[in-house]
Every structure is written in structure tokens, then in C-alpha cells.
mmCIF file with all atom_site columns, C-alpha atoms in Angstrom:
data_model
loop_
_atom_site.group_PDB
_atom_site.id
_atom_site.type_symbol
_atom_site.label_atom_id
_atom_site.label_alt_id
_atom_site.label_comp_id
_atom_site.label_asym_id
_atom_site.label_entity_id
_atom_site.label_seq_id
_atom_site.pdbx_PDB_ins_code
_atom_site.Cartn_x
_atom_site.Cartn_y
_atom_site.Cartn_z
_atom_site.occupancy
_atom_site.B_iso_or_equiv
_atom_site.pdbx_formal_charge
_atom_site.auth_seq_id
_atom_site.auth_comp_id
_atom_site.auth_asym_id
_atom_site.auth_atom_id
_atom_site.pdbx_PDB_model_num
ATOM 1   C CA . SER A 1 1   ? 56.392 183.906 10.606  1.00 29.00 ? 1   SER A CA 1
ATOM 2   C CA . GLN A 1 2   ? 56.746 183.166 6.932   1.00 31.00 ? 2   GLN A CA 1
ATOM 3   C CA . GLN A 1 3   ? 54.483 184.923 4.535   1.00 51.00 ? 3   GLN A CA 1
ATOM 4   C CA . GLY A 1 4   ? 53.834 184.629 0.849   1.00 60.00 ? 4   GLY A CA 1
ATOM 5   C CA . GLU A 1 5   ? 53.957 187.842 -1.101  1.00 62.00 ? 5   GLU A CA 1
ATOM 6   C CA . GLU A 1 6   ? 52.484 188.087 -4.522  1.00 61.00 ? 6   GLU A CA 1
ATOM 7   C CA . ASP A 1 7   ? 53.848 190.199 -7.336  1.00 60.00 ? 7   ASP A CA 1
ATOM 8   C CA . PRO A 1 8   ? 52.472 192.082 -9.251  1.00 56.00 ? 8   PRO A CA 1
ATOM 9   C CA . GLN A 1 9   ? 49.780 193.342 -6.925  1.00 77.00 ? 9   GLN A CA 1
ATOM 10  C CA . ALA A 1 10  ? 47.282 194.196 -9.656  1.00 87.00 ? 10  ALA A CA 1
ATOM 11  C CA . LEU A 1 11  ? 46.968 192.998 -13.208 1.00 90.00 ? 11  LEU A CA 1
ATOM 12  C CA . SER A 1 12  ? 44.579 193.999 -15.942 1.00 93.00 ? 12  SER A CA 1
ATOM 13  C CA . ILE A 1 13  ? 44.455 191.939 -19.119 1.00 93.00 ? 13  ILE A CA 1
ATOM 14  C CA . GLN A 1 14  ? 42.247 191.288 -22.119 1.00 96.00 ? 14  GLN A CA 1
ATOM 15  C CA . GLU A 1 15  ? 40.182 188.147 -22.323 1.00 96.00 ? 15  GLU A CA 1
ATOM 16  C CA . GLY A 1 16  ? 42.158 185.405 -24.035 1.00 97.00 ? 16  GLY A CA 1
ATOM 17  C CA . GLU A 1 17  ? 45.517 186.631 -22.789 1.00 96.00 ? 17  GLU A CA 1
ATOM 18  C CA . ASN A 1 18  ? 47.626 184.795 -20.232 1.00 96.00 ? 18  ASN A CA 1
ATOM 19  C CA . ALA A 1 19  ? 47.990 186.083 -16.685 1.00 94.00 ? 19  ALA A CA 1
ATOM 20  C CA . THR A 1 20  ? 51.089 185.420 -14.650 1.00 94.00 ? 20  THR A CA 1
ATOM 21  C CA . MET A 1 21  ? 51.625 186.241 -11.023 1.00 92.00 ? 21  MET A CA 1
ATOM 22  C CA . ASN A 1 22  ? 54.470 185.479 -8.692  1.00 92.00 ? 22  ASN A CA 1
ATOM 23  C CA . CYS A 1 23  ? 54.833 184.701 -5.030  1.00 92.00 ? 23  CYS A CA 1
ATOM 24  C CA . SER A 1 24  ? 57.889 184.787 -2.819  1.00 93.00 ? 24  SER A CA 1
ATOM 25  C CA . TYR A 1 25  ? 58.308 183.399 0.670   1.00 92.00 ? 25  TYR A CA 1
ATOM 26  C CA . LYS A 1 26  ? 60.956 183.403 3.330   1.00 90.00 ? 26  LYS A CA 1
ATOM 27  C CA . THR A 1 27  ? 61.286 180.044 5.057   1.00 87.00 ? 27  THR A CA 1
ATOM 28  C CA . SER A 1 28  ? 61.305 176.346 4.208   1.00 90.00 ? 28  SER A CA 1
ATOM 29  C CA . ILE A 1 29  ? 57.965 174.929 3.221   1.00 91.00 ? 29  ILE A CA 1
ATOM 30  C CA . ASN A 1 30  ? 56.163 171.625 2.949   1.00 89.00 ? 30  ASN A CA 1
ATOM 31  C CA . ASN A 1 31  ? 53.902 172.827 0.164   1.00 91.00 ? 31  ASN A CA 1
ATOM 32  C CA . LEU A 1 32  ? 52.592 175.976 -1.477  1.00 94.00 ? 32  LEU A CA 1
ATOM 33  C CA . GLN A 1 33  ? 48.986 176.549 -2.430  1.00 95.00 ? 33  GLN A CA 1
ATOM 34  C CA . TRP A 1 34  ? 47.116 179.057 -4.564  1.00 96.00 ? 34  TRP A CA 1
ATOM 35  C CA . TYR A 1 35  ? 43.634 180.263 -3.727  1.00 97.00 ? 35  TYR A CA 1
ATOM 36  C CA . ARG A 1 36  ? 41.158 182.465 -5.598  1.00 97.00 ? 36  ARG A CA 1
ATOM 37  C CA . GLN A 1 37  ? 38.755 184.928 -4.023  1.00 97.00 ? 37  GLN A CA 1
ATOM 38  C CA . ASN A 1 38  ? 35.893 186.403 -5.990  1.00 96.00 ? 38  ASN A CA 1
ATOM 39  C CA . SER A 1 39  ? 34.459 189.675 -4.771  1.00 93.00 ? 39  SER A CA 1
ATOM 40  C CA . GLY A 1 40  ? 32.400 189.205 -1.626  1.00 91.00 ? 40  GLY A CA 1
ATOM 41  C CA . ARG A 1 41  ? 33.225 185.521 -1.341  1.00 94.00 ? 41  ARG A CA 1
ATOM 42  C CA . GLY A 1 42  ? 35.518 183.239 0.612   1.00 96.00 ? 42  GLY A CA 1
ATOM 43  C CA . LEU A 1 43  ? 38.773 181.858 -0.699  1.00 97.00 ? 43  LEU A CA 1
ATOM 44  C CA . VAL A 1 44  ? 38.672 178.797 -2.905  1.00 97.00 ? 44  VAL A CA 1
ATOM 45  C CA . HIS A 1 45  ? 41.553 176.384 -3.209  1.00 96.00 ? 45  HIS A CA 1
ATOM 46  C CA . LEU A 1 46  ? 42.951 176.118 -6.738  1.00 97.00 ? 46  LEU A CA 1
ATOM 47  C CA . ILE A 1 47  ? 46.099 174.049 -6.688  1.00 96.00 ? 47  ILE A CA 1
ATOM 48  C CA . LEU A 1 48  ? 48.757 172.670 -4.346  1.00 95.00 ? 48  LEU A CA 1
ATOM 49  C CA . ILE A 1 49  ? 52.386 172.022 -5.219  1.00 95.00 ? 49  ILE A CA 1
ATOM 50  C CA . ARG A 1 50  ? 54.668 170.094 -2.912  1.00 93.00 ? 50  ARG A CA 1
ATOM 51  C CA . SER A 1 51  ? 58.182 171.193 -2.076  1.00 93.00 ? 51  SER A CA 1
ATOM 52  C CA . ASN A 1 52  ? 59.646 168.313 -4.108  1.00 94.00 ? 52  ASN A CA 1
ATOM 53  C CA . GLU A 1 53  ? 57.662 169.251 -7.220  1.00 96.00 ? 53  GLU A CA 1
ATOM 54  C CA . ARG A 1 54  ? 58.724 171.852 -9.761  1.00 97.00 ? 54  ARG A CA 1
ATOM 55  C CA . GLU A 1 55  ? 55.637 172.227 -11.897 1.00 98.00 ? 55  GLU A CA 1
ATOM 56  C CA . LYS A 1 56  ? 52.007 171.284 -11.756 1.00 97.00 ? 56  LYS A CA 1
ATOM 57  C CA . HIS A 1 57  ? 49.045 171.722 -14.090 1.00 96.00 ? 57  HIS A CA 1
ATOM 58  C CA . SER A 1 58  ? 45.327 171.824 -13.492 1.00 96.00 ? 58  SER A CA 1
ATOM 59  C CA . GLY A 1 59  ? 43.155 172.769 -16.446 1.00 97.00 ? 59  GLY A CA 1
ATOM 60  C CA . ARG A 1 60  ? 44.189 176.280 -17.509 1.00 97.00 ? 60  ARG A CA 1
ATOM 61  C CA . LEU A 1 61  ? 46.389 176.705 -14.435 1.00 97.00 ? 61  LEU A CA 1
ATOM 62  C CA . ARG A 1 62  ? 50.100 176.100 -14.338 1.00 98.00 ? 62  ARG A CA 1
ATOM 63  C CA . VAL A 1 63  ? 52.086 176.476 -11.148 1.00 98.00 ? 63  VAL A CA 1
ATOM 64  C CA . THR A 1 64  ? 55.846 176.409 -10.802 1.00 98.00 ? 64  THR A CA 1
ATOM 65  C CA . LEU A 1 65  ? 57.900 176.235 -7.650  1.00 97.00 ? 65  LEU A CA 1
ATOM 66  C CA . ASP A 1 66  ? 61.560 177.118 -7.227  1.00 97.00 ? 66  ASP A CA 1
ATOM 67  C CA . THR A 1 67  ? 62.571 176.282 -3.675  1.00 96.00 ? 67  THR A CA 1
ATOM 68  C CA . SER A 1 68  ? 66.118 177.564 -4.215  1.00 96.00 ? 68  SER A CA 1
ATOM 69  C CA . LYS A 1 69  ? 64.705 181.013 -4.937  1.00 95.00 ? 69  LYS A CA 1
ATOM 70  C CA . LYS A 1 70  ? 61.786 180.571 -2.565  1.00 95.00 ? 70  LYS A CA 1
ATOM 71  C CA . SER A 1 71  ? 59.350 181.602 -5.244  1.00 95.00 ? 71  SER A CA 1
ATOM 72  C CA . SER A 1 72  ? 56.339 180.325 -7.133  1.00 95.00 ? 72  SER A CA 1
ATOM 73  C CA . SER A 1 73  ? 54.391 181.469 -10.151 1.00 95.00 ? 73  SER A CA 1
ATOM 74  C CA . LEU A 1 74  ? 50.797 180.956 -11.194 1.00 96.00 ? 74  LEU A CA 1
ATOM 75  C CA . LEU A 1 75  ? 49.925 181.120 -14.873 1.00 97.00 ? 75  LEU A CA 1
ATOM 76  C CA . ILE A 1 76  ? 46.348 181.295 -16.068 1.00 97.00 ? 76  ILE A CA 1
ATOM 77  C CA . THR A 1 77  ? 46.154 180.614 -19.781 1.00 97.00 ? 77  THR A CA 1
ATOM 78  C CA . ALA A 1 78  ? 43.466 181.895 -22.134 1.00 97.00 ? 78  ALA A CA 1
ATOM 79  C CA . SER A 1 79  ? 41.907 184.051 -19.431 1.00 97.00 ? 79  SER A CA 1
ATOM 80  C CA . ARG A 1 80  ? 38.167 184.568 -19.191 1.00 97.00 ? 80  ARG A CA 1
ATOM 81  C CA . ALA A 1 81  ? 36.105 187.323 -17.628 1.00 96.00 ? 81  ALA A CA 1
ATOM 82  C CA . ALA A 1 82  ? 35.158 184.823 -14.917 1.00 96.00 ? 82  ALA A CA 1
ATOM 83  C CA . ASP A 1 83  ? 38.821 184.663 -13.888 1.00 97.00 ? 83  ASP A CA 1
ATOM 84  C CA . THR A 1 84  ? 38.498 188.208 -12.507 1.00 97.00 ? 84  THR A CA 1
ATOM 85  C CA . ALA A 1 85  ? 39.353 187.744 -8.830  1.00 97.00 ? 85  ALA A CA 1
ATOM 86  C CA . SER A 1 86  ? 42.077 188.090 -6.228  1.00 95.00 ? 86  SER A CA 1
ATOM 87  C CA . TYR A 1 87  ? 44.645 185.319 -6.141  1.00 95.00 ? 87  TYR A CA 1
ATOM 88  C CA . PHE A 1 88  ? 46.519 184.390 -2.984  1.00 95.00 ? 88  PHE A CA 1
ATOM 89  C CA . CYS A 1 89  ? 49.477 182.173 -2.444  1.00 94.00 ? 89  CYS A CA 1
ATOM 90  C CA . ALA A 1 90  ? 49.764 180.351 0.868   1.00 94.00 ? 90  ALA A CA 1
ATOM 91  C CA . THR A 1 91  ? 52.693 178.452 2.288   1.00 93.00 ? 91  THR A CA 1
ATOM 92  C CA . ALA A 1 92  ? 52.583 175.490 4.642   1.00 89.00 ? 92  ALA A CA 1
ATOM 93  C CA . PRO A 1 93  ? 55.521 175.269 7.043   1.00 83.00 ? 93  PRO A CA 1
ATOM 94  C CA . ILE A 1 94  ? 57.861 172.326 6.845   1.00 80.00 ? 94  ILE A CA 1
ATOM 95  C CA . TRP A 1 95  ? 57.219 171.441 10.472  1.00 72.00 ? 95  TRP A CA 1
ATOM 96  C CA . GLY A 1 96  ? 53.585 170.726 10.664  1.00 60.00 ? 96  GLY A CA 1
ATOM 97  C CA . ASN A 1 97  ? 51.154 172.736 12.559  1.00 65.00 ? 97  ASN A CA 1
ATOM 98  C CA . ASN A 1 98  ? 48.835 172.808 9.578   1.00 72.00 ? 98  ASN A CA 1
ATOM 99  C CA . ARG A 1 99  ? 48.731 176.556 9.458   1.00 84.00 ? 99  ARG A CA 1
ATOM 100 C CA . LEU A 1 100 ? 48.970 178.409 6.188   1.00 90.00 ? 100 LEU A CA 1
ATOM 101 C CA . ALA A 1 101 ? 50.642 181.791 5.776   1.00 90.00 ? 101 ALA A CA 1
ATOM 102 C CA . PHE A 1 102 ? 48.755 183.806 3.156   1.00 92.00 ? 102 PHE A CA 1
ATOM 103 C CA . GLY A 1 103 ? 50.113 186.595 1.015   1.00 89.00 ? 103 GLY A CA 1
ATOM 104 C CA . LYS A 1 104 ? 48.247 189.859 0.528   1.00 87.00 ? 104 LYS A CA 1
ATOM 105 C CA . GLY A 1 105 ? 46.709 188.835 -2.760  1.00 89.00 ? 105 GLY A CA 1
ATOM 106 C CA . ASN A 1 106 ? 46.969 189.785 -6.382  1.00 90.00 ? 106 ASN A CA 1
ATOM 107 C CA . GLN A 1 107 ? 43.988 191.453 -8.051  1.00 92.00 ? 107 GLN A CA 1
ATOM 108 C CA . VAL A 1 108 ? 43.408 190.259 -11.612 1.00 95.00 ? 108 VAL A CA 1
ATOM 109 C CA . VAL A 1 109 ? 40.893 191.955 -13.882 1.00 96.00 ? 109 VAL A CA 1
ATOM 110 C CA . VAL A 1 110 ? 40.056 190.285 -17.171 1.00 96.00 ? 110 VAL A CA 1
ATOM 111 C CA . ILE A 1 111 ? 38.438 192.672 -19.614 1.00 95.00 ? 111 ILE A CA 1
ATOM 112 C CA . PRO A 1 112 ? 35.905 191.049 -21.943 1.00 93.00 ? 112 PRO A CA 1
ATOM 113 C CA . ASP B 2 1   ? 28.060 169.702 -2.016  1.00 70.00 ? 1   ASP B CA 1
ATOM 114 C CA . ALA B 2 2   ? 29.834 170.078 1.346   1.00 83.00 ? 2   ALA B CA 1
ATOM 115 C CA . ARG B 2 3   ? 30.626 173.617 2.396   1.00 94.00 ? 3   ARG B CA 1
ATOM 116 C CA . VAL B 2 4   ? 31.541 175.720 5.395   1.00 97.00 ? 4   VAL B CA 1
ATOM 117 C CA . THR B 2 5   ? 28.566 177.749 6.584   1.00 97.00 ? 5   THR B CA 1
ATOM 118 C CA . GLN B 2 6   ? 28.962 181.055 8.379   1.00 98.00 ? 6   GLN B CA 1
ATOM 119 C CA . THR B 2 7   ? 26.283 183.138 10.029  1.00 98.00 ? 7   THR B CA 1
ATOM 120 C CA . PRO B 2 8   ? 25.415 185.933 9.932   1.00 98.00 ? 8   PRO B CA 1
ATOM 121 C CA . ARG B 2 9   ? 26.652 187.061 6.527   1.00 97.00 ? 9   ARG B CA 1
ATOM 122 C CA . HIS B 2 10  ? 26.442 190.704 7.567   1.00 97.00 ? 10  HIS B CA 1
ATOM 123 C CA . LYS B 2 11  ? 26.382 192.366 10.955  1.00 98.00 ? 11  LYS B CA 1
ATOM 124 C CA . VAL B 2 12  ? 26.125 196.037 11.810  1.00 98.00 ? 12  VAL B CA 1
ATOM 125 C CA . THR B 2 13  ? 26.431 196.913 15.454  1.00 97.00 ? 13  THR B CA 1
ATOM 126 C CA . GLU B 2 14  ? 27.326 199.759 17.722  1.00 97.00 ? 14  GLU B CA 1
ATOM 127 C CA . MET B 2 15  ? 30.561 200.112 19.580  1.00 97.00 ? 15  MET B CA 1
ATOM 128 C CA . GLY B 2 16  ? 30.487 198.292 22.906  1.00 97.00 ? 16  GLY B CA 1
ATOM 129 C CA . GLN B 2 17  ? 28.019 195.622 21.824  1.00 98.00 ? 17  GLN B CA 1
ATOM 130 C CA . GLU B 2 18  ? 28.761 191.910 21.858  1.00 98.00 ? 18  GLU B CA 1
ATOM 131 C CA . VAL B 2 19  ? 29.123 190.211 18.509  1.00 98.00 ? 19  VAL B CA 1
ATOM 132 C CA . THR B 2 20  ? 28.905 186.464 17.979  1.00 98.00 ? 20  THR B CA 1
ATOM 133 C CA . MET B 2 21  ? 29.851 184.848 14.695  1.00 98.00 ? 21  MET B CA 1
ATOM 134 C CA . ARG B 2 22  ? 29.138 181.189 14.019  1.00 98.00 ? 22  ARG B CA 1
ATOM 135 C CA . CYS B 2 23  ? 30.676 178.621 11.747  1.00 98.00 ? 23  CYS B CA 1
ATOM 136 C CA . GLN B 2 24  ? 29.618 175.128 10.772  1.00 98.00 ? 24  GLN B CA 1
ATOM 137 C CA . PRO B 2 25  ? 32.671 173.305 9.410   1.00 97.00 ? 25  PRO B CA 1
ATOM 138 C CA . ILE B 2 26  ? 32.469 170.604 6.793   1.00 96.00 ? 26  ILE B CA 1
ATOM 139 C CA . LEU B 2 27  ? 31.389 167.327 8.365   1.00 94.00 ? 27  LEU B CA 1
ATOM 140 C CA . GLY B 2 28  ? 34.400 165.153 9.083   1.00 91.00 ? 28  GLY B CA 1
ATOM 141 C CA . HIS B 2 29  ? 36.944 167.967 9.067   1.00 93.00 ? 29  HIS B CA 1
ATOM 142 C CA . ASN B 2 30  ? 39.092 168.078 12.182  1.00 91.00 ? 30  ASN B CA 1
ATOM 143 C CA . THR B 2 31  ? 40.627 171.555 11.965  1.00 93.00 ? 31  THR B CA 1
ATOM 144 C CA . VAL B 2 32  ? 38.893 174.923 12.087  1.00 96.00 ? 32  VAL B CA 1
ATOM 145 C CA . PHE B 2 33  ? 40.485 178.302 11.451  1.00 96.00 ? 33  PHE B CA 1
ATOM 146 C CA . TRP B 2 34  ? 39.272 181.844 12.075  1.00 97.00 ? 34  TRP B CA 1
ATOM 147 C CA . TYR B 2 35  ? 40.672 184.635 9.902   1.00 97.00 ? 35  TYR B CA 1
ATOM 148 C CA . ARG B 2 36  ? 40.089 188.357 9.676   1.00 97.00 ? 36  ARG B CA 1
ATOM 149 C CA . GLN B 2 37  ? 40.471 190.162 6.352   1.00 96.00 ? 37  GLN B CA 1
ATOM 150 C CA . THR B 2 38  ? 40.973 193.897 5.921   1.00 94.00 ? 38  THR B CA 1
ATOM 151 C CA . MET B 2 39  ? 42.341 195.974 3.076   1.00 88.00 ? 39  MET B CA 1
ATOM 152 C CA . MET B 2 40  ? 45.250 197.165 5.168   1.00 87.00 ? 40  MET B CA 1
ATOM 153 C CA . GLN B 2 41  ? 46.317 193.937 6.882   1.00 87.00 ? 41  GLN B CA 1
ATOM 154 C CA . GLY B 2 42  ? 45.150 191.343 4.408   1.00 89.00 ? 42  GLY B CA 1
ATOM 155 C CA . LEU B 2 43  ? 44.223 187.924 5.784   1.00 93.00 ? 43  LEU B CA 1
ATOM 156 C CA . GLU B 2 44  ? 45.192 187.424 9.421   1.00 93.00 ? 44  GLU B CA 1
ATOM 157 C CA . LEU B 2 45  ? 44.914 184.173 11.326  1.00 94.00 ? 45  LEU B CA 1
ATOM 158 C CA . LEU B 2 46  ? 43.118 184.745 14.617  1.00 95.00 ? 46  LEU B CA 1
ATOM 159 C CA . ALA B 2 47  ? 42.798 181.229 16.026  1.00 94.00 ? 47  ALA B CA 1
ATOM 160 C CA . TYR B 2 48  ? 42.612 177.605 15.074  1.00 92.00 ? 48  TYR B CA 1
ATOM 161 C CA . PHE B 2 49  ? 41.356 174.354 16.521  1.00 93.00 ? 49  PHE B CA 1
ATOM 162 C CA . ARG B 2 50  ? 42.150 170.740 15.943  1.00 90.00 ? 50  ARG B CA 1
ATOM 163 C CA . ASN B 2 51  ? 39.684 168.119 17.145  1.00 89.00 ? 51  ASN B CA 1
ATOM 164 C CA . ARG B 2 52  ? 37.884 170.973 18.928  1.00 90.00 ? 52  ARG B CA 1
ATOM 165 C CA . ALA B 2 53  ? 40.927 171.861 21.049  1.00 90.00 ? 53  ALA B CA 1
ATOM 166 C CA . PRO B 2 54  ? 42.381 175.352 20.616  1.00 89.00 ? 54  PRO B CA 1
ATOM 167 C CA . LEU B 2 55  ? 45.909 175.056 19.247  1.00 87.00 ? 55  LEU B CA 1
ATOM 168 C CA . ASP B 2 56  ? 46.794 178.671 18.711  1.00 86.00 ? 56  ASP B CA 1
ATOM 169 C CA . ASP B 2 57  ? 44.958 181.886 19.372  1.00 86.00 ? 57  ASP B CA 1
ATOM 170 C CA . SER B 2 58  ? 47.977 184.160 19.460  1.00 86.00 ? 58  SER B CA 1
ATOM 171 C CA . GLY B 2 59  ? 46.599 186.254 16.622  1.00 87.00 ? 59  GLY B CA 1
ATOM 172 C CA . MET B 2 60  ? 43.576 187.241 18.641  1.00 91.00 ? 60  MET B CA 1
ATOM 173 C CA . PRO B 2 61  ? 43.286 190.215 21.028  1.00 88.00 ? 61  PRO B CA 1
ATOM 174 C CA . LYS B 2 62  ? 42.598 188.231 24.197  1.00 88.00 ? 62  LYS B CA 1
ATOM 175 C CA . ASP B 2 63  ? 40.946 191.013 26.123  1.00 93.00 ? 63  ASP B CA 1
ATOM 176 C CA . ARG B 2 64  ? 37.952 191.197 23.813  1.00 96.00 ? 64  ARG B CA 1
ATOM 177 C CA . PHE B 2 65  ? 37.992 188.176 21.495  1.00 96.00 ? 65  PHE B CA 1
ATOM 178 C CA . SER B 2 66  ? 37.203 184.590 22.338  1.00 96.00 ? 66  SER B CA 1
ATOM 179 C CA . ALA B 2 67  ? 36.874 181.509 20.169  1.00 96.00 ? 67  ALA B CA 1
ATOM 180 C CA . GLU B 2 68  ? 35.289 178.202 21.095  1.00 95.00 ? 68  GLU B CA 1
ATOM 181 C CA . MET B 2 69  ? 34.109 174.935 19.618  1.00 95.00 ? 69  MET B CA 1
ATOM 182 C CA . PRO B 2 70  ? 31.203 173.711 21.745  1.00 93.00 ? 70  PRO B CA 1
ATOM 183 C CA . ASP B 2 71  ? 30.905 170.671 19.509  1.00 93.00 ? 71  ASP B CA 1
ATOM 184 C CA . ALA B 2 72  ? 32.285 169.312 16.257  1.00 92.00 ? 72  ALA B CA 1
ATOM 185 C CA . THR B 2 73  ? 29.600 171.055 14.192  1.00 95.00 ? 73  THR B CA 1
ATOM 186 C CA . LEU B 2 74  ? 29.908 174.547 15.628  1.00 97.00 ? 74  LEU B CA 1
ATOM 187 C CA . ALA B 2 75  ? 32.698 177.064 16.091  1.00 97.00 ? 75  ALA B CA 1
ATOM 188 C CA . THR B 2 76  ? 32.062 180.527 17.509  1.00 97.00 ? 76  THR B CA 1
ATOM 189 C CA . LEU B 2 77  ? 34.008 183.765 17.545  1.00 97.00 ? 77  LEU B CA 1
ATOM 190 C CA . LYS B 2 78  ? 32.903 186.414 19.991  1.00 97.00 ? 78  LYS B CA 1
ATOM 191 C CA . ILE B 2 79  ? 33.920 190.017 20.381  1.00 97.00 ? 79  ILE B CA 1
ATOM 192 C CA . GLN B 2 80  ? 32.973 191.769 23.593  1.00 97.00 ? 80  GLN B CA 1
ATOM 193 C CA . PRO B 2 81  ? 33.018 194.732 23.644  1.00 97.00 ? 81  PRO B CA 1
ATOM 194 C CA . SER B 2 82  ? 33.253 195.483 19.940  1.00 97.00 ? 82  SER B CA 1
ATOM 195 C CA . GLU B 2 83  ? 35.160 198.497 18.639  1.00 97.00 ? 83  GLU B CA 1
ATOM 196 C CA . PRO B 2 84  ? 35.142 200.279 15.262  1.00 97.00 ? 84  PRO B CA 1
ATOM 197 C CA . ARG B 2 85  ? 38.604 198.890 14.486  1.00 96.00 ? 85  ARG B CA 1
ATOM 198 C CA . ASP B 2 86  ? 37.080 195.391 14.559  1.00 97.00 ? 86  ASP B CA 1
ATOM 199 C CA . SER B 2 87  ? 35.226 196.184 11.340  1.00 97.00 ? 87  SER B CA 1
ATOM 200 C CA . ALA B 2 88  ? 36.380 193.582 8.831   1.00 97.00 ? 88  ALA B CA 1
ATOM 201 C CA . VAL B 2 89  ? 35.331 190.391 7.094   1.00 98.00 ? 89  VAL B CA 1
ATOM 202 C CA . TYR B 2 90  ? 35.743 187.346 9.324   1.00 98.00 ? 90  TYR B CA 1
ATOM 203 C CA . PHE B 2 91  ? 36.267 183.996 7.655   1.00 98.00 ? 91  PHE B CA 1
ATOM 204 C CA . CYS B 2 92  ? 36.027 180.526 9.013   1.00 98.00 ? 92  CYS B CA 1
ATOM 205 C CA . ALA B 2 93  ? 37.827 177.702 7.233   1.00 97.00 ? 93  ALA B CA 1
ATOM 206 C CA . SER B 2 94  ? 37.964 174.000 7.915   1.00 96.00 ? 94  SER B CA 1
ATOM 207 C CA . GLY B 2 95  ? 40.238 171.211 6.803   1.00 93.00 ? 95  GLY B CA 1
ATOM 208 C CA . LEU B 2 96  ? 41.095 167.590 7.296   1.00 89.00 ? 96  LEU B CA 1
ATOM 209 C CA . VAL B 2 97  ? 44.532 167.062 8.723   1.00 81.00 ? 97  VAL B CA 1
ATOM 210 C CA . ARG B 2 98  ? 46.253 163.836 7.878   1.00 75.00 ? 98  ARG B CA 1
ATOM 211 C CA . ALA B 2 99  ? 49.624 162.419 8.755   1.00 69.00 ? 99  ALA B CA 1
ATOM 212 C CA . ASP B 2 100 ? 50.584 163.466 5.239   1.00 63.00 ? 100 ASP B CA 1
ATOM 213 C CA . LEU B 2 101 ? 50.917 167.234 5.652   1.00 56.00 ? 101 LEU B CA 1
ATOM 214 C CA . ALA B 2 102 ? 50.912 167.806 1.919   1.00 59.00 ? 102 ALA B CA 1
ATOM 215 C CA . LYS B 2 103 ? 47.134 167.782 1.861   1.00 71.00 ? 103 LYS B CA 1
ATOM 216 C CA . ASN B 2 104 ? 46.357 170.546 4.347   1.00 84.00 ? 104 ASN B CA 1
ATOM 217 C CA . ILE B 2 105 ? 43.898 172.296 2.077   1.00 91.00 ? 105 ILE B CA 1
ATOM 218 C CA . GLN B 2 106 ? 41.531 174.751 3.718   1.00 95.00 ? 106 GLN B CA 1
ATOM 219 C CA . TYR B 2 107 ? 37.889 175.259 2.755   1.00 96.00 ? 107 TYR B CA 1
ATOM 220 C CA . PHE B 2 108 ? 36.530 178.716 3.445   1.00 97.00 ? 108 PHE B CA 1
ATOM 221 C CA . GLY B 2 109 ? 33.083 179.940 4.318   1.00 97.00 ? 109 GLY B CA 1
ATOM 222 C CA . ALA B 2 110 ? 31.577 183.006 2.671   1.00 97.00 ? 110 ALA B CA 1
ATOM 223 C CA . GLY B 2 111 ? 32.507 185.205 5.620   1.00 98.00 ? 111 GLY B CA 1
ATOM 224 C CA . THR B 2 112 ? 30.773 187.549 8.040   1.00 98.00 ? 112 THR B CA 1
ATOM 225 C CA . ARG B 2 113 ? 31.094 191.209 7.128   1.00 98.00 ? 113 ARG B CA 1
ATOM 226 C CA . LEU B 2 114 ? 31.165 193.121 10.402  1.00 98.00 ? 114 LEU B CA 1
ATOM 227 C CA . SER B 2 115 ? 30.679 196.861 10.710  1.00 98.00 ? 115 SER B CA 1
ATOM 228 C CA . VAL B 2 116 ? 31.065 198.421 14.138  1.00 98.00 ? 116 VAL B CA 1
ATOM 229 C CA . LEU B 2 117 ? 29.771 201.981 14.275  1.00 97.00 ? 117 LEU B CA 1
#
């Protein structure tokens, strides 16, 4: 089954800096989503980008999608200590069964 | 503020004991997912339901795991007998499936942290 894989796996940055993480996948998708997980909590949906979209913004988040390269990137601008979390990409298959295939996550630490 | 509720939040049990985890999906959602999260394997899909019917439980060890939805407000995941390798965080998620697949967002509960000794 398809699976998103994030890169880099761990990122440590200073507050105020931008954080960028990438995700690659293997098969055709309907959409790609990014989720955040704070320590000890469940995943929280951040943003969804459809296969026919190339870029999407939500607040300090910017997501890009390149279906020809089967990759996506998540940019968090002006990071805050509260952004410290694991970030997961998840892909929805083109033929619907409503499942999502999650990557292994990308740990981001924002140092105050 | 609608949310997915999971109980218990923590469970410590001995090998061989039965474990039951419960999930109350968001009212009106028609799909429920059970995941297991470990450091080694990441997030694994165990089973999922749509309109209370099991659609796929291929990710679940059938000999010891079972998942049910007795009604629209309750999903359960049982392990019998439990083993130390079952130690993990188990998440329930729910979502509203529409004809438009581009809105298949999942809403996660806080998880049940299971330790089998």
C-alpha cells in the first residue's frame, strides 16, 4: 500500500525561523493531508491539498504538492515554541476507500 | 467543541488478560478507524468501519484482536489474550465520508496507552 514518508526525520530550529519538511509517496492520490501530533496527544488535522492543486496556505502553513514527483512539502513560517510536535503526511488513494496512509512522522523542536 | 473520546487513557495489565478499549466518535460521523502507534512501526491501521459495518480489518491480528461498533456512538477494540508486544498507543479516529472524497479528514482521540507486562 502507498505510504507517505517524511524527510528530514528530525528538525531542530530557533524560534522565529522557518521549518520545512518533505513527504514522498508512491502511488496516485486523491489528496494529501498534513497532521500534527503534540506529545501524548492524538493527531490533529492541519491542511489538505487536492491532487489538482499545487500550493495551499493556511495561516503560517504553506503546503506544496508536486504530483509528477510524488512529493509534498510543509513550510511553517516564523516558528513558535508551541509548534514543537511531530508532523505527519497522509495520502488518500485515488480510488476511494477513505483510508489514509500515514508516514512515520517528522519531529520538529522549536527552541525558544 | 466536538471531539473523539477514548477510554481509558491509560491501561496497565498483565499478559493473558483481556483488554477493552472504547471510543465515542464525533456525532454524525460515519467512519471510524482504529490505529496502533509504536516507535518502531509508526501509525498502523488496524480496522475501520463505515456506517457501523466493518470494511477492513486486515491490519489486525485476528486470533486475538476484535473490533466492533455496537451502535453509532460506541466503537470497541478488544485484545484477548493480551501480550507484551501489544504495548502501544491505540488511537480511534472518526470522519464524515462524502461523495466528494477530497474531504476525508480524520479526527483523532487522545489515545489509550496500553502496557502489557
